[in-house]
Coordinates of C-alpha atoms in Angstrom, one line a residue:
V190 CA -24.3 -12.6 7.7
I191 CA -25.4 -13.5 4.7
N192 CA -23.9 -16.5 2.3
G193 CA -21.4 -16.0 4.4
H194 CA -20.1 -12.7 4.1
V195 CA -18.9 -10.4 6.5
F196 CA -19.2 -7.2 5.3
I197 CA -16.3 -4.2 6.3
H198 CA -18.4 -1.2 6.4
I199 CA -15.9 1.7 5.6
P200 CA -17.4 4.7 6.7
K201 CA -18.2 7.6 3.6
N202 CA -18.2 4.8 1.2
G203 CA -21.6 3.4 0.5
G204 CA -21.6 1.0 3.0
T205 CA -25.1 2.3 4.6
S206 CA -26.6 1.3 1.4
I207 CA -25.5 -2.9 1.9
V208 CA -26.2 -2.7 5.6
G209 CA -29.3 -2.0 4.1
N210 CA -29.8 -5.0 2.7
K211 CA -29.1 -6.5 5.7
Y212 CA -25.7 -7.6 5.5
H213 CA -24.1 -7.9 8.7
F214 CA -20.4 -5.7 8.8
V215 CA -17.9 -5.3 10.9
Y216 CA -14.8 -2.4 11.8
S217 CA -11.6 -4.8 11.0
S218 CA -10.9 -4.7 15.0
H219 CA -13.5 -6.8 15.9
K220 CA -12.5 -9.2 12.6
R221 CA -10.9 -11.8 14.8
W222 CA -14.1 -12.2 16.6
Y223 CA -16.1 -13.1 13.3
Q224 CA -12.8 -15.5 12.6
Y225 CA -13.4 -17.5 16.0
H226 CA -16.8 -18.2 15.2
G227 CA -16.1 -19.7 11.5
Y228 CA -16.7 -16.8 9.1
S229 CA -13.6 -16.6 7.1
D230 CA -15.3 -14.3 3.7
F231 CA -15.2 -10.6 4.3
I232 CA -15.8 -8.4 1.5
T233 CA -15.8 -4.3 1.6
L234 CA -16.0 -0.8 -0.4
V235 CA -13.5 1.3 -1.2
R236 CA -13.8 4.7 -2.8
N237 CA -11.8 7.0 -4.5
P238 CA -10.0 8.9 -1.8
Y239 CA -10.6 12.7 -3.2
T240 CA -14.6 11.5 -3.7
R241 CA -14.3 10.3 -0.1
W242 CA -12.6 13.1 1.8
E243 CA -15.2 15.7 0.0
S244 CA -17.6 13.2 1.2
I245 CA -16.6 13.1 4.7
W246 CA -16.1 17.1 4.5
A247 CA -20.1 17.2 3.9
H248 CA -21.1 15.0 6.6
C249 CA -19.4 16.5 9.1
T250 CA -20.4 19.6 8.0
R251 CA -24.5 18.6 8.0
Q252 CA -23.9 16.8 11.2
K253 CA -22.8 19.9 12.8
L254 CA -19.4 18.4 13.6
I255 CA -17.7 21.1 12.3
D256 CA -18.3 25.1 10.9
M257 CA -15.4 25.6 8.7
D258 CA -14.9 25.4 4.9
F259 CA -13.7 22.3 3.2
N260 CA -9.5 23.7 2.5
T261 CA -9.6 24.9 6.4
F262 CA -11.3 21.3 7.5
T263 CA -8.7 19.5 5.3
E264 CA -5.9 21.4 6.8
A265 CA -7.3 21.1 10.6
A266 CA -7.8 17.1 10.1
L267 CA -4.4 16.7 8.3
K268 CA -2.7 18.3 10.3
L269 CA -4.0 16.4 13.3
K270 CA -3.8 13.2 11.7
I271 CA -0.1 13.6 11.3
E272 CA 1.4 15.9 14.3
P273 CA -1.3 14.4 17.2
Q274 CA 0.7 15.5 20.0
R275 CA 0.9 19.3 19.0
P276 CA -0.3 21.5 21.6
V277 CA -4.2 22.5 20.8
E278 CA -4.3 26.2 19.8
V279 CA -7.6 26.6 18.4
E280 CA -10.7 26.3 20.6
W281 CA -12.2 24.0 17.1
T282 CA -9.1 22.0 17.3
K283 CA -10.3 20.7 20.8
K284 CA -13.5 19.6 18.8
L285 CA -12.5 17.6 16.6
M286 CA -10.2 15.9 19.2
N287 CA -12.8 15.0 20.7
K288 CA -15.3 12.9 17.9
K289 CA -14.5 10.3 18.3
N290 CA -16.6 9.6 15.2
L291 CA -14.6 12.1 13.3
Q292 CA -11.4 10.0 14.3
I293 CA -13.3 7.0 12.5
L294 CA -13.7 9.1 9.8
L295 CA -10.5 10.4 9.5
M296 CA -8.9 7.0 9.2
S297 CA -7.7 6.1 5.7
Q298 CA -9.7 3.2 4.1
S299 CA -5.8 1.2 4.0
E300 CA -6.9 1.1 8.4
W301 CA -9.6 -0.7 8.0
V302 CA -8.8 -3.8 6.2
D303 CA -6.2 -6.7 6.3
E304 CA -5.4 -7.9 3.3
D305 CA -7.5 -11.2 2.8
V306 CA -10.4 -9.0 2.1
E307 CA -12.7 -8.6 -0.9
V308 CA -11.8 -5.7 -1.6
H309 CA -14.9 -4.0 -4.7
K310 CA -14.7 0.0 -5.9
L311 CA -17.4 1.9 -5.0
E312 CA -17.5 3.4 -8.5
E313 CA -17.1 0.3 -9.9
K314 CA -20.3 -1.5 -8.5
T315 CA -19.1 -5.0 -8.9
I316 CA -20.5 -6.1 -5.0
Y317 CA -23.8 -5.3 -5.7
K318 CA -23.4 -8.3 -8.1
K319 CA -21.4 -10.5 -6.1
L320 CA -23.4 -10.4 -3.1
G321 CA -26.5 -10.6 -5.2
I322 CA -28.1 -7.2 -4.2
Q323 CA -29.5 -4.2 -6.1
E324 CA -27.6 -1.4 -5.3
K325 CA -29.7 1.2 -3.1
K326 CA -28.8 4.7 -2.2
E327 CA -28.8 5.3 1.1
N328 CA -27.7 8.1 3.0
V329 CA -26.5 9.9 0.0
G330 CA -26.0 13.9 1.1
E331 CA -25.6 16.2 -1.7
Y332 CA -23.3 19.1 -1.5
E333 CA -21.8 21.3 -4.1
K334 CA -18.1 19.9 -5.0
P335 CA -15.2 21.6 -3.1
T336 CA -12.1 23.5 -4.6
W337 CA -8.6 22.0 -3.5
D338 CA -6.1 24.1 -2.3
S339 CA -2.7 23.3 -4.1
D340 CA -1.2 23.0 -0.8
N341 CA -3.6 21.4 0.8
R342 CA -4.2 18.4 -1.7
E343 CA -0.6 18.2 -1.3
L344 CA -0.7 17.4 2.4
F345 CA -3.9 14.9 1.7
E346 CA -1.9 13.2 -1.3
S347 CA 0.7 12.4 0.8
W348 CA -1.3 11.2 3.9
Y349 CA -3.9 8.9 1.9
A350 CA -0.6 7.8 -0.1
K351 CA -1.4 4.3 0.9
D352 CA -5.6 4.6 -0.3
F353 CA -4.3 5.5 -3.7
M354 CA -1.9 2.5 -4.6
R355 CA -3.4 -0.2 -2.4
F356 CA -6.7 0.7 -3.8
K357 CA -5.1 1.4 -7.4
Y358 CA -6.5 5.1 -7.4
E359 CA -4.6 7.5 -10.1
F360 CA -3.4 10.9 -8.4
S361 CA -4.5 13.7 -10.4
D362 CA -3.4 17.5 -11.1
S363 CA -6.8 19.2 -10.6
N364 CA -9.9 17.6 -9.0

């Protein structure tokens, strides 16, 4: 913890660059411990939900957590979130359900932060000045921008609507 800020690291939002600057990070479930020990300034980065989702898919592909195209992954992952109790019909769905790190990646950004967390947008790059650190680009993966299937886009926007509204990102007709 530097200057009293505890960084809440939401996966695939540029947080490794902050952590690489020696900032302590926490997932929101551990926030009470920090508050008990006297920390009260919590800060985080959020990212455009579309580009975050694309980055999650690319990350999962690079890490060999999945072996499927973007739209197949989007449909499967979102249906797992929407209908977690449905019978497992396909072998790779079992693999998705058993990957704890994948379940963490699929959490919406809104699930990570409470109302009293200071939120910065990755695209605006304001967090670096606030924390007095240089921007670093660590753990940045290159990938070809996928094309969204219209049904998957609608399903995605419905599931992540709270992120779009809470963090003031716009829904787009095409991505």
